[in-house]
Amino acid sequence: MSTVFDHHQRILEALSYIPPDCERDVWFRVAAALKNGEGEAAFETFDTWSKASPNYSAADTRDTWRSIRPDAGITIATLFAIAKQYGYNTRSKVGTVVDPKEVERRRAERDTRVAQDAQKREVKRKHAASLALAVIEKAGSARDDHPYLLCKGVSAVDTLREMDAAKLQRLIGYRPQCGGSHLEGRILIAPVTISGAITTVEMIDESGRKSALANGEKAGGCWFACALPEKSERILIAEGVATALSAHLCTGDAAVAALSAGNLMKVAQAMRAAHPDAEITVLADLGNGQQKAVEAARSVNGKVALPDFGDKRADNETDFNDMHTRFGAAAVASQIKQATKPDSGAPSDQRAAGATTAGEGELEAHYECRQDGLYFVGVKVDRDSGKTLYVAPLWLCSALEVLGDGRDEAGRQHRVLRWHRKGNREEIHHAMPNADIGEREGWATMRSLGLSVAPGRAARERLAYYLQEEGGDVWHEITGMTGWQYGAFVLPSGEFVGKPSCPLVYNGGVPKKSAYLAAGTVESWKSTVGELARENPLVTAAIACAFAGPLLSIIGARDGIGLHFYTQSSSGKSTAGDCAASVWGEPRGIMHSWDGTSFALSRTAEYANDGLLYLDEIGAGDARKIGPSIYQMLNGVSRLQGTKSGGVVASRSWRLTLISTGEVGMSQYLSEGGLTPRAGQEVRLLDVPADGGEHRAFDCIHGRKDGDEFSTELTVAARTNYGTAGRAFVAWLMTHRNEVEPWVKATQDDMLGAIDSEHPNAAPIVKRATRKWGVLVAAAEMASEAGLTGWTRDDARTWVMSAWARWLQAFGTKDRDQERLLEQVDGMLAANERSRFQEVYQDGGRSTCTGAILGYVRYDEGKRPTFDVLPSAFKTEVIAGFNERQACRALHQEGMLAKPKGHNGWTTYAGRLLGRVYRLSRRPVIDEK
């Protein structure tokens, strides 16, 4: 049996090399590595090891352990790397040998524990939020005579509540504590809010002892000293409740309390996301929280204000509340007014040099965002002096902002990042999957998008932790799809038309995003492309197809709409395609080829959701791939895919319009490739002849010498003015959305009425295709009504319906699948009558066959043949590719298949020797006269 060394034994061996009185930063990383490697069960290991330190504190060890998330980015590999620095040999063979299955079982148990712990934490957070709401509801309004407020020299506000300690204990089920002492007397209740939802409460007793609800979510949350106006000119962010109250009462500005120095940046970024135009001023506490305030202000391009106590500052005077009680409201307001933007990130004081900046234990390791990048500044205790020092900053990556968290359509968690690409300074918004943080693929993606990342392992571990735990916590929705998303329209360039209903990040992978940028104006497009397209049904139909994309989701269309323009070369069909493409972007840039894999074609279709997909020259593709791809692209549903864990990847869906060109029709191309075209393909990608005009693709060349000159001028116009009409049309739809569906339905009903009047026996597939043409006609009318084309509404209707009439003339009104069946069966009988059918004579004799027998043939006095086809040959050859029951019904209706009386099936008994057969006749010839 193959065995491996017990991983737990190796962990214990490595841990034995690390001194428990190591630097606190190293001690923390050991804890995080153990929790990642063995989950909550590893606390006993960590605690036992920590007890050997002379500085051991049971409470500190427990609290530190609880603060660490097992997926925080520091893995068990960190433990071995630290141990190696103290002499541990990673190649050591010491350890207990265990079965690999046991290792897998332990790993599965660890993963289960992590998932269960996360679930338990979520349940506890929800319970704490519910409890917070109950506390707020039962609490009364805070009064100005509260001892804490009197001590701080501030008055109560509407957002502050209070409750007796005994009543609070009965309500929450325990006595809240601070530093081992219970909160007593009248308790102030400050609701803590995250993204508009109350998650916990800050509780402050008469003596200033503070506590929060057990298991309540506080990170990124804040208390509002007043209700924030929708358009706030200035927002003050303080560390504590008393400071926020002083700031609000002294200035009249909106103020919030972040409740801790480490939370300042997250609150500042949340305020910036909610109030992008407001001036944000962070009120720093002197000492340990000062640098955190500077970093918070810098992260939102805000200002920082420091209290000024003059030359005689007392040791306990650190914040603006202290300044308020000593100097009064006017001094506080004046000092806050003098707030300035922090420097670009140059090292402040003596941090970078590693000099002492405070007494032992007061410094904290932290991250610094500077102009030249993100740094980690650690701390250490000098062995000689015993003082706490900052170590030299460790560069992690180029300047980077963490804006918050997000989730994509598949439910995967992301961190939303922003930076400027190295070189051209292009702003990059990137939603990085949490699963990629700290992994090779994640670093590769960031580098490919222009972010410089430190090569060292230690730096990358610090960066991984920062990406997961630091920065903003604004919630975003992540979408990889273009089109209508959360109330806005996402363009393939990553731009939004309209304002999303929530923070939104487009993380799609559209090739050539720059091709979807705009050039020219709506007026220049209308006066060139729109003007030249007048009175040209093929071109106006192509443009209508481009405008129809955004309508599909609004009307609840089940599938997309495709037009395939076909005729010989140099007719102008590609010019029509370019005009359609110019609605959304640069035609050459957004044009794709049919020459690709089925997967690539479907992915390209996804990126055109609610828009236009432009595919040139169907002849370049493989007919065997194109046939299925037509269904997939225009059905708008991705293939099912499995996952490594045995699950199924959630399918993706989209809706689009498609313009295709080629020298032959789609149906003919599939036939030449050995495939039988299906009605479902023909109704999705409509074959439109591109040579029905007086000048082939064009009916009117507006005074130009010939079709070639006109085509060249129109092509140049489309490639010079583009991308503006689509944006303007989407903006118009946002204010006319309720009109779209009834408008389309009325147009479809009119066109179906015309079909019923002129072609009462038209096949269902013809009516289905006509409904699609109705969407195109309505789209052209709407774009004209919006003033985007230069055409009148009646003009648009007339020209696009002319293109519909040409399609109808070429397609016909019969059921195409049924016609193919009848042609196939009649052709099979005619081609094989003398070679693969045995003639049965009157005397019972038979002729010989020269090929594999299909059945038997008899002739009446008029020499008209009747074919008795063997069941196996009928199913596998005669009606190959068609459903048997539907084929039999169609053949019988056409008079080609006899149905015996008194028998439910379609076979006829032809005697003891021949058995049951399908009795067929040739297709009746209709007299043209």
XYZ file of N, CA and C in Angstrom, residues 120-134 199-200 213-217:
66
model
N -22.135 28.901 10.237
C -22.491 29.278 11.608
C -22.287 30.769 11.834
N -21.163 31.308 11.273
C -20.916 32.735 11.429
C -22.018 33.565 10.781
N -22.480 33.102 9.616
C -23.532 33.833 8.922
C -24.827 33.802 9.730
N -25.154 32.651 10.303
C -26.358 32.542 11.131
C -26.255 33.469 12.339
N -25.079 33.475 12.965
C -24.879 34.331 14.138
C -24.965 35.806 13.764
N -24.416 36.166 12.592
C -24.487 37.562 12.158
C -25.943 37.989 11.949
N -26.719 37.106 11.318
C -28.126 37.427 11.082
C -28.887 37.557 12.405
N -28.559 36.673 13.344
C -29.218 36.743 14.642
C -28.862 38.049 15.348
N -27.578 38.436 15.280
C -27.153 39.683 15.910
C -27.846 40.879 15.269
N -28.030 40.853 13.951
C -28.716 41.953 13.269
C -30.170 42.043 13.723
N -30.829 40.889 13.855
C -32.214 40.878 14.328
C -32.295 41.398 15.760
N -31.328 41.003 16.582
C -31.282 41.448 17.965
C -31.053 42.957 18.037
N -30.200 43.458 17.137
C -29.937 44.898 17.100
C -31.214 45.682 16.804
N -31.998 45.198 15.857
C -33.262 45.870 15.537
C -34.214 45.864 16.731
N -34.224 44.738 17.460
C -35.087 44.651 18.633
C -34.633 45.634 19.716
N -26.619 46.178 11.332
C -26.018 44.867 11.578
C -25.718 44.617 13.049
N -25.513 45.681 13.822
C -25.229 45.531 15.249
C -25.446 46.881 15.908
N -22.686 44.115 20.134
C -23.402 42.845 20.248
C -22.508 41.689 19.823
N -22.588 40.606 20.573
C -21.799 39.424 20.234
C -22.154 38.945 18.842
N -21.138 38.647 18.041
C -21.260 38.091 16.687
C -21.831 39.077 15.671
N -22.035 40.334 16.079
C -22.537 41.323 15.129
C -21.451 41.747 14.153
N -21.853 42.087 12.944
C -20.898 42.506 11.920
C -20.646 44.003 12.052
